[in-house]
Amino acid sequence: LFRSVKGVEMMFDYEKGKDLVVNATKPLGESYYSVVARAFDEGWVDMYPSKGKRSGAYSNGSAYDVHPYVLMNYNDDFDGVTTLAHEFGHAMHSYLSNKNQAFANADYSIFVAEVASTVNERLLAKLILEETTEKNARLSLLMDILDGFRTTLFRQTQFAEFELKIHEAVENGQPLTADVLNAMYKDILYRYYGHNEGICNIEDLYAVEWAYIPHFYYNFYVYQYATSFTASVALGQDILNGTPGATDKYLKFLSSGSSKYPIDLLKETGVDMTSEVPFVKAMEAMNYYMDEVEKLLGK
């Protein structure tokens, strides 16, 4: 189910990674990318592994009158530089919200938090694609980008559907045993991956995958990854295409904290999450990357 596609391992040392993240954010204007550049010089980032340091990657901007901090363990690969861009999306969201909002409204919801991080991923992917011309390296990069669509848009929706079924079962008085949960999850896997149609074989062992997903303990968290990813694709396209006002609206969005409901903040950027348009744009972007893969493979 999670078999990787063999390709060229693209390597980016930390200095190259910093340059890529700064340059990728230049479409957002000097007021944004200059702060990112300064952040590296001012020690906002703890990037190297050390004894006792936890794994993972995080941004913390909860200290209202102090700049955000990014905690991660940088790896010299595409995932490492993407994670760096992702966490700086969070950091800049906190920086701009804290700078422009009173303390009570400076924090923001998860629904919009992952928009800020994944817009940076979109900008970074565009830049690296432009700089990558070697066929196999470009193919590997495109497959990594497509895997982001699979894991963030489709897989998180799959998780959210499972979570909804759990709650509906409880509301209907159905006991939740391990066998019941396994059966629910396996049925969803079958439908998402086309098991019964012979598209992808799902082994029985995957039925228990749900048990290691900690997000299910945070009610209705995972669906927001998919909605945020969808919104970020639409926003990223508008910014990169130079749509009039797109960058200014996005920076205002990052500066708004929780001053309005998340759905309204996104509407002000031109992304209406109550319509199908953002999803259609996300599918168009995914199809573009798939077409690029097929061109490289000569199909």
PDB file of C-alpha atoms in Angstrom, residues 34-185:
ATOM      1  CA  SER A  34      12.874  39.618   4.552  1.00  0.00           C
ATOM      2  CA  VAL A  35      11.555  38.479   7.946  1.00  0.00           C
ATOM      3  CA  VAL A  36      12.168  34.838   6.986  1.00  0.00           C
ATOM      4  CA  ALA A  37      15.739  35.713   5.995  1.00  0.00           C
ATOM      5  CA  ARG A  38      16.257  37.630   9.250  1.00  0.00           C
ATOM      6  CA  ALA A  39      14.836  34.771  11.288  1.00  0.00           C
ATOM      7  CA  PHE A  40      17.676  32.475  10.242  1.00  0.00           C
ATOM      8  CA  ASP A  41      20.244  35.045  11.382  1.00  0.00           C
ATOM      9  CA  GLU A  42      18.467  35.755  14.676  1.00  0.00           C
ATOM     10  CA  GLY A  43      18.264  32.170  15.892  1.00  0.00           C
ATOM     11  CA  TRP A  44      14.570  31.441  15.455  1.00  0.00           C
ATOM     12  CA  VAL A  45      15.379  27.894  14.327  1.00  0.00           C
ATOM     13  CA  ASP A  46      16.803  24.966  16.307  1.00  0.00           C
ATOM     14  CA  MET A  47      17.592  22.749  13.345  1.00  0.00           C
ATOM     15  CA  TYR A  48      20.118  20.061  14.345  1.00  0.00           C
ATOM     16  CA  PRO A  49      19.631  16.875  16.405  1.00  0.00           C
ATOM     17  CA  SER A  50      21.102  16.914  19.905  1.00  0.00           C
ATOM     18  CA  LYS A  51      21.020  14.716  23.002  1.00  0.00           C
ATOM     19  CA  GLY A  52      17.590  14.729  24.635  1.00  0.00           C
ATOM     20  CA  LYS A  53      15.950  16.656  21.797  1.00  0.00           C
ATOM     21  CA  ARG A  54      12.564  15.349  20.724  1.00  0.00           C
ATOM     22  CA  SER A  55      11.835  14.211  17.201  1.00  0.00           C
ATOM     23  CA  GLY A  56       9.389  15.878  14.834  1.00  0.00           C
ATOM     24  CA  ALA A  57       8.982  19.469  13.669  1.00  0.00           C
ATOM     25  CA  TYR A  58       7.081  22.260  15.395  1.00  0.00           C
ATOM     26  CA  SER A  59       6.545  25.995  15.424  1.00  0.00           C
ATOM     27  CA  ASN A  60       5.678  27.828  18.625  1.00  0.00           C
ATOM     28  CA  GLY A  61       4.416  31.382  18.444  1.00  0.00           C
ATOM     29  CA  SER A  62       2.403  31.436  21.641  1.00  0.00           C
ATOM     30  CA  ALA A  63       4.679  33.984  23.358  1.00  0.00           C
ATOM     31  CA  TYR A  64       2.810  37.066  22.193  1.00  0.00           C
ATOM     32  CA  ASP A  65       5.609  39.624  22.485  1.00  0.00           C
ATOM     33  CA  VAL A  66       8.458  37.293  21.419  1.00  0.00           C
ATOM     34  CA  HIS A  67       9.184  36.084  17.903  1.00  0.00           C
ATOM     35  CA  PRO A  68       8.133  32.472  17.084  1.00  0.00           C
ATOM     36  CA  TYR A  69      10.538  29.544  17.367  1.00  0.00           C
ATOM     37  CA  VAL A  70      10.905  26.590  15.003  1.00  0.00           C
ATOM     38  CA  LEU A  71      12.044  23.257  16.430  1.00  0.00           C
ATOM     39  CA  MET A  72      13.042  20.514  14.000  1.00  0.00           C
ATOM     40  CA  ASN A  73      15.781  18.056  13.046  1.00  0.00           C
ATOM     41  CA  TYR A  74      16.857  19.025   9.558  1.00  0.00           C
ATOM     42  CA  ASN A  75      17.619  16.274   7.056  1.00  0.00           C
ATOM     43  CA  ASP A  76      19.462  17.121   3.841  1.00  0.00           C
ATOM     44  CA  ASP A  77      16.671  15.949   1.536  1.00  0.00           C
ATOM     45  CA  PHE A  78      13.480  17.151  -0.111  1.00  0.00           C
ATOM     46  CA  ASP A  79      11.417  16.244   2.940  1.00  0.00           C
ATOM     47  CA  GLY A  80      13.788  18.222   5.158  1.00  0.00           C
ATOM     48  CA  VAL A  81      13.614  21.432   3.141  1.00  0.00           C
ATOM     49  CA  THR A  82       9.837  21.033   2.696  1.00  0.00           C
ATOM     50  CA  THR A  83       9.420  20.664   6.461  1.00  0.00           C
ATOM     51  CA  LEU A  84      11.506  23.792   6.988  1.00  0.00           C
ATOM     52  CA  ALA A  85       9.273  25.766   4.602  1.00  0.00           C
ATOM     53  CA  HIS A  86       6.161  24.264   6.234  1.00  0.00           C
ATOM     54  CA  GLU A  87       7.172  25.275   9.754  1.00  0.00           C
ATOM     55  CA  PHE A  88       8.125  28.767   8.624  1.00  0.00           C
ATOM     56  CA  GLY A  89       4.609  29.073   7.249  1.00  0.00           C
ATOM     57  CA  HIS A  90       3.351  28.541  10.793  1.00  0.00           C
ATOM     58  CA  ALA A  91       6.013  30.829  12.252  1.00  0.00           C
ATOM     59  CA  MET A  92       5.187  33.704   9.907  1.00  0.00           C
ATOM     60  CA  HIS A  93       1.468  33.216  10.549  1.00  0.00           C
ATOM     61  CA  SER A  94       2.124  33.658  14.270  1.00  0.00           C
ATOM     62  CA  TYR A  95       4.517  36.548  13.689  1.00  0.00           C
ATOM     63  CA  LEU A  96       2.043  38.509  11.559  1.00  0.00           C
ATOM     64  CA  SER A  97      -0.980  37.711  13.748  1.00  0.00           C
ATOM     65  CA  ASN A  98       0.845  38.702  16.936  1.00  0.00           C
ATOM     66  CA  LYS A  99       2.073  41.877  15.269  1.00  0.00           C
ATOM     67  CA  ASN A 100      -1.332  42.967  13.986  1.00  0.00           C
ATOM     68  CA  GLN A 101      -3.847  41.639  16.509  1.00  0.00           C
ATOM     69  CA  ALA A 102      -4.521  42.242  20.182  1.00  0.00           C
ATOM     70  CA  PHE A 103      -3.566  39.332  22.417  1.00  0.00           C
ATOM     71  CA  ALA A 104      -7.145  38.022  22.602  1.00  0.00           C
ATOM     72  CA  ASN A 105      -7.347  37.589  18.812  1.00  0.00           C
ATOM     73  CA  ALA A 106      -3.725  36.750  17.991  1.00  0.00           C
ATOM     74  CA  ASP A 107      -4.125  32.981  18.120  1.00  0.00           C
ATOM     75  CA  TYR A 108      -5.747  31.181  15.182  1.00  0.00           C
ATOM     76  CA  SER A 109      -7.616  27.952  14.560  1.00  0.00           C
ATOM     77  CA  ILE A 110      -6.242  24.737  13.098  1.00  0.00           C
ATOM     78  CA  PHE A 111      -8.604  25.238  10.156  1.00  0.00           C
ATOM     79  CA  VAL A 112      -6.454  28.123   8.898  1.00  0.00           C
ATOM     80  CA  ALA A 113      -3.122  27.173  10.492  1.00  0.00           C
ATOM     81  CA  GLU A 114      -2.329  24.468   7.965  1.00  0.00           C
ATOM     82  CA  VAL A 115      -3.171  26.823   5.109  1.00  0.00           C
ATOM     83  CA  ALA A 116      -0.212  29.034   5.995  1.00  0.00           C
ATOM     84  CA  SER A 117       2.170  26.088   6.190  1.00  0.00           C
ATOM     85  CA  THR A 118       1.090  24.363   2.990  1.00  0.00           C
ATOM     86  CA  VAL A 119       1.059  27.557   0.895  1.00  0.00           C
ATOM     87  CA  ASN A 120       4.792  27.691   1.621  1.00  0.00           C
ATOM     88  CA  GLU A 121       5.088  24.093   0.448  1.00  0.00           C
ATOM     89  CA  ARG A 122       3.392  25.041  -2.841  1.00  0.00           C
ATOM     90  CA  LEU A 123       5.764  27.968  -3.364  1.00  0.00           C
ATOM     91  CA  LEU A 124       8.810  25.827  -2.579  1.00  0.00           C
ATOM     92  CA  ALA A 125       7.747  23.015  -4.925  1.00  0.00           C
ATOM     93  CA  LYS A 126       7.308  25.512  -7.760  1.00  0.00           C
ATOM     94  CA  LEU A 127      10.804  26.932  -7.224  1.00  0.00           C
ATOM     95  CA  ILE A 128      12.549  23.553  -7.012  1.00  0.00           C
ATOM     96  CA  LEU A 129      10.701  22.332 -10.102  1.00  0.00           C
ATOM     97  CA  GLU A 130      11.902  25.386 -12.003  1.00  0.00           C
ATOM     98  CA  GLU A 131      15.499  24.716 -10.940  1.00  0.00           C
ATOM     99  CA  THR A 132      15.399  20.974 -11.686  1.00  0.00           C
ATOM    100  CA  THR A 133      15.943  19.947 -15.297  1.00  0.00           C
ATOM    101  CA  GLU A 134      17.499  16.454 -15.066  1.00  0.00           C
ATOM    102  CA  LYS A 135      14.819  13.930 -16.029  1.00  0.00           C
ATOM    103  CA  ASN A 136      15.085  11.420 -13.164  1.00  0.00           C
ATOM    104  CA  ALA A 137      15.499  14.100 -10.515  1.00  0.00           C
ATOM    105  CA  ARG A 138      12.466  15.933 -11.878  1.00  0.00           C
ATOM    106  CA  LEU A 139      10.476  12.686 -11.914  1.00  0.00           C
ATOM    107  CA  SER A 140      11.360  11.989  -8.274  1.00  0.00           C
ATOM    108  CA  LEU A 141      10.342  15.510  -7.303  1.00  0.00           C
ATOM    109  CA  LEU A 142       7.001  15.234  -9.100  1.00  0.00           C
ATOM    110  CA  MET A 143       6.287  11.911  -7.384  1.00  0.00           C
ATOM    111  CA  ASP A 144       7.049  13.493  -3.990  1.00  0.00           C
ATOM    112  CA  ILE A 145       4.620  16.318  -4.772  1.00  0.00           C
ATOM    113  CA  LEU A 146       1.923  13.873  -5.865  1.00  0.00           C
ATOM    114  CA  ASP A 147       2.460  11.833  -2.715  1.00  0.00           C
ATOM    115  CA  GLY A 148       1.638  15.011  -0.787  1.00  0.00           C
ATOM    116  CA  PHE A 149      -1.745  15.085  -2.507  1.00  0.00           C
ATOM    117  CA  ARG A 150      -2.307  11.438  -1.581  1.00  0.00           C
ATOM    118  CA  THR A 151      -1.276  11.699   2.067  1.00  0.00           C
ATOM    119  CA  THR A 152      -2.748  15.121   2.858  1.00  0.00           C
ATOM    120  CA  LEU A 153      -5.856  15.377   0.720  1.00  0.00           C
ATOM    121  CA  PHE A 154      -7.066  11.806   0.218  1.00  0.00           C
ATOM    122  CA  ARG A 155      -5.643   9.975   3.242  1.00  0.00           C
ATOM    123  CA  GLN A 156      -6.728  12.617   5.742  1.00  0.00           C
ATOM    124  CA  THR A 157     -10.219  12.578   4.216  1.00  0.00           C
ATOM    125  CA  GLN A 158     -10.163   8.811   4.617  1.00  0.00           C
ATOM    126  CA  PHE A 159      -9.247   9.257   8.296  1.00  0.00           C
ATOM    127  CA  ALA A 160     -11.986  11.861   8.746  1.00  0.00           C
ATOM    128  CA  GLU A 161     -14.613   9.535   7.265  1.00  0.00           C
ATOM    129  CA  PHE A 162     -13.541   6.796   9.679  1.00  0.00           C
ATOM    130  CA  GLU A 163     -13.711   9.229  12.601  1.00  0.00           C
ATOM    131  CA  LEU A 164     -17.225  10.289  11.606  1.00  0.00           C
ATOM    132  CA  LYS A 165     -18.351   6.660  11.450  1.00  0.00           C
ATOM    133  CA  ILE A 166     -16.953   6.079  14.955  1.00  0.00           C
ATOM    134  CA  HIS A 167     -19.032   8.926  16.369  1.00  0.00           C
ATOM    135  CA  GLU A 168     -22.147   7.902  14.454  1.00  0.00           C
ATOM    136  CA  ALA A 169     -21.818   4.365  15.807  1.00  0.00           C
ATOM    137  CA  VAL A 170     -21.630   5.636  19.395  1.00  0.00           C
ATOM    138  CA  GLU A 171     -24.619   7.917  18.850  1.00  0.00           C
ATOM    139  CA  ASN A 172     -26.579   4.891  17.596  1.00  0.00           C
ATOM    140  CA  GLY A 173     -25.664   2.862  20.687  1.00  0.00           C
ATOM    141  CA  GLN A 174     -23.236   0.506  18.928  1.00  0.00           C
ATOM    142  CA  PRO A 175     -20.380  -0.793  21.125  1.00  0.00           C
ATOM    143  CA  LEU A 176     -16.915  -0.027  19.731  1.00  0.00           C
ATOM    144  CA  THR A 177     -14.828  -3.161  19.937  1.00  0.00           C
ATOM    145  CA  ALA A 178     -11.530  -3.719  18.161  1.00  0.00           C
ATOM    146  CA  ASP A 179     -13.271  -6.005  15.663  1.00  0.00           C
ATOM    147  CA  VAL A 180     -15.922  -3.386  14.908  1.00  0.00           C
ATOM    148  CA  LEU A 181     -13.316  -0.659  14.406  1.00  0.00           C
ATOM    149  CA  ASN A 182     -11.173  -2.931  12.237  1.00  0.00           C
ATOM    150  CA  ALA A 183     -14.157  -3.766  10.056  1.00  0.00           C
ATOM    151  CA  MET A 184     -15.115  -0.093   9.679  1.00  0.00           C
ATOM    152  CA  TYR A 185     -11.597   0.918   8.727  1.00  0.00           C
TER     153      TYR A 185
END
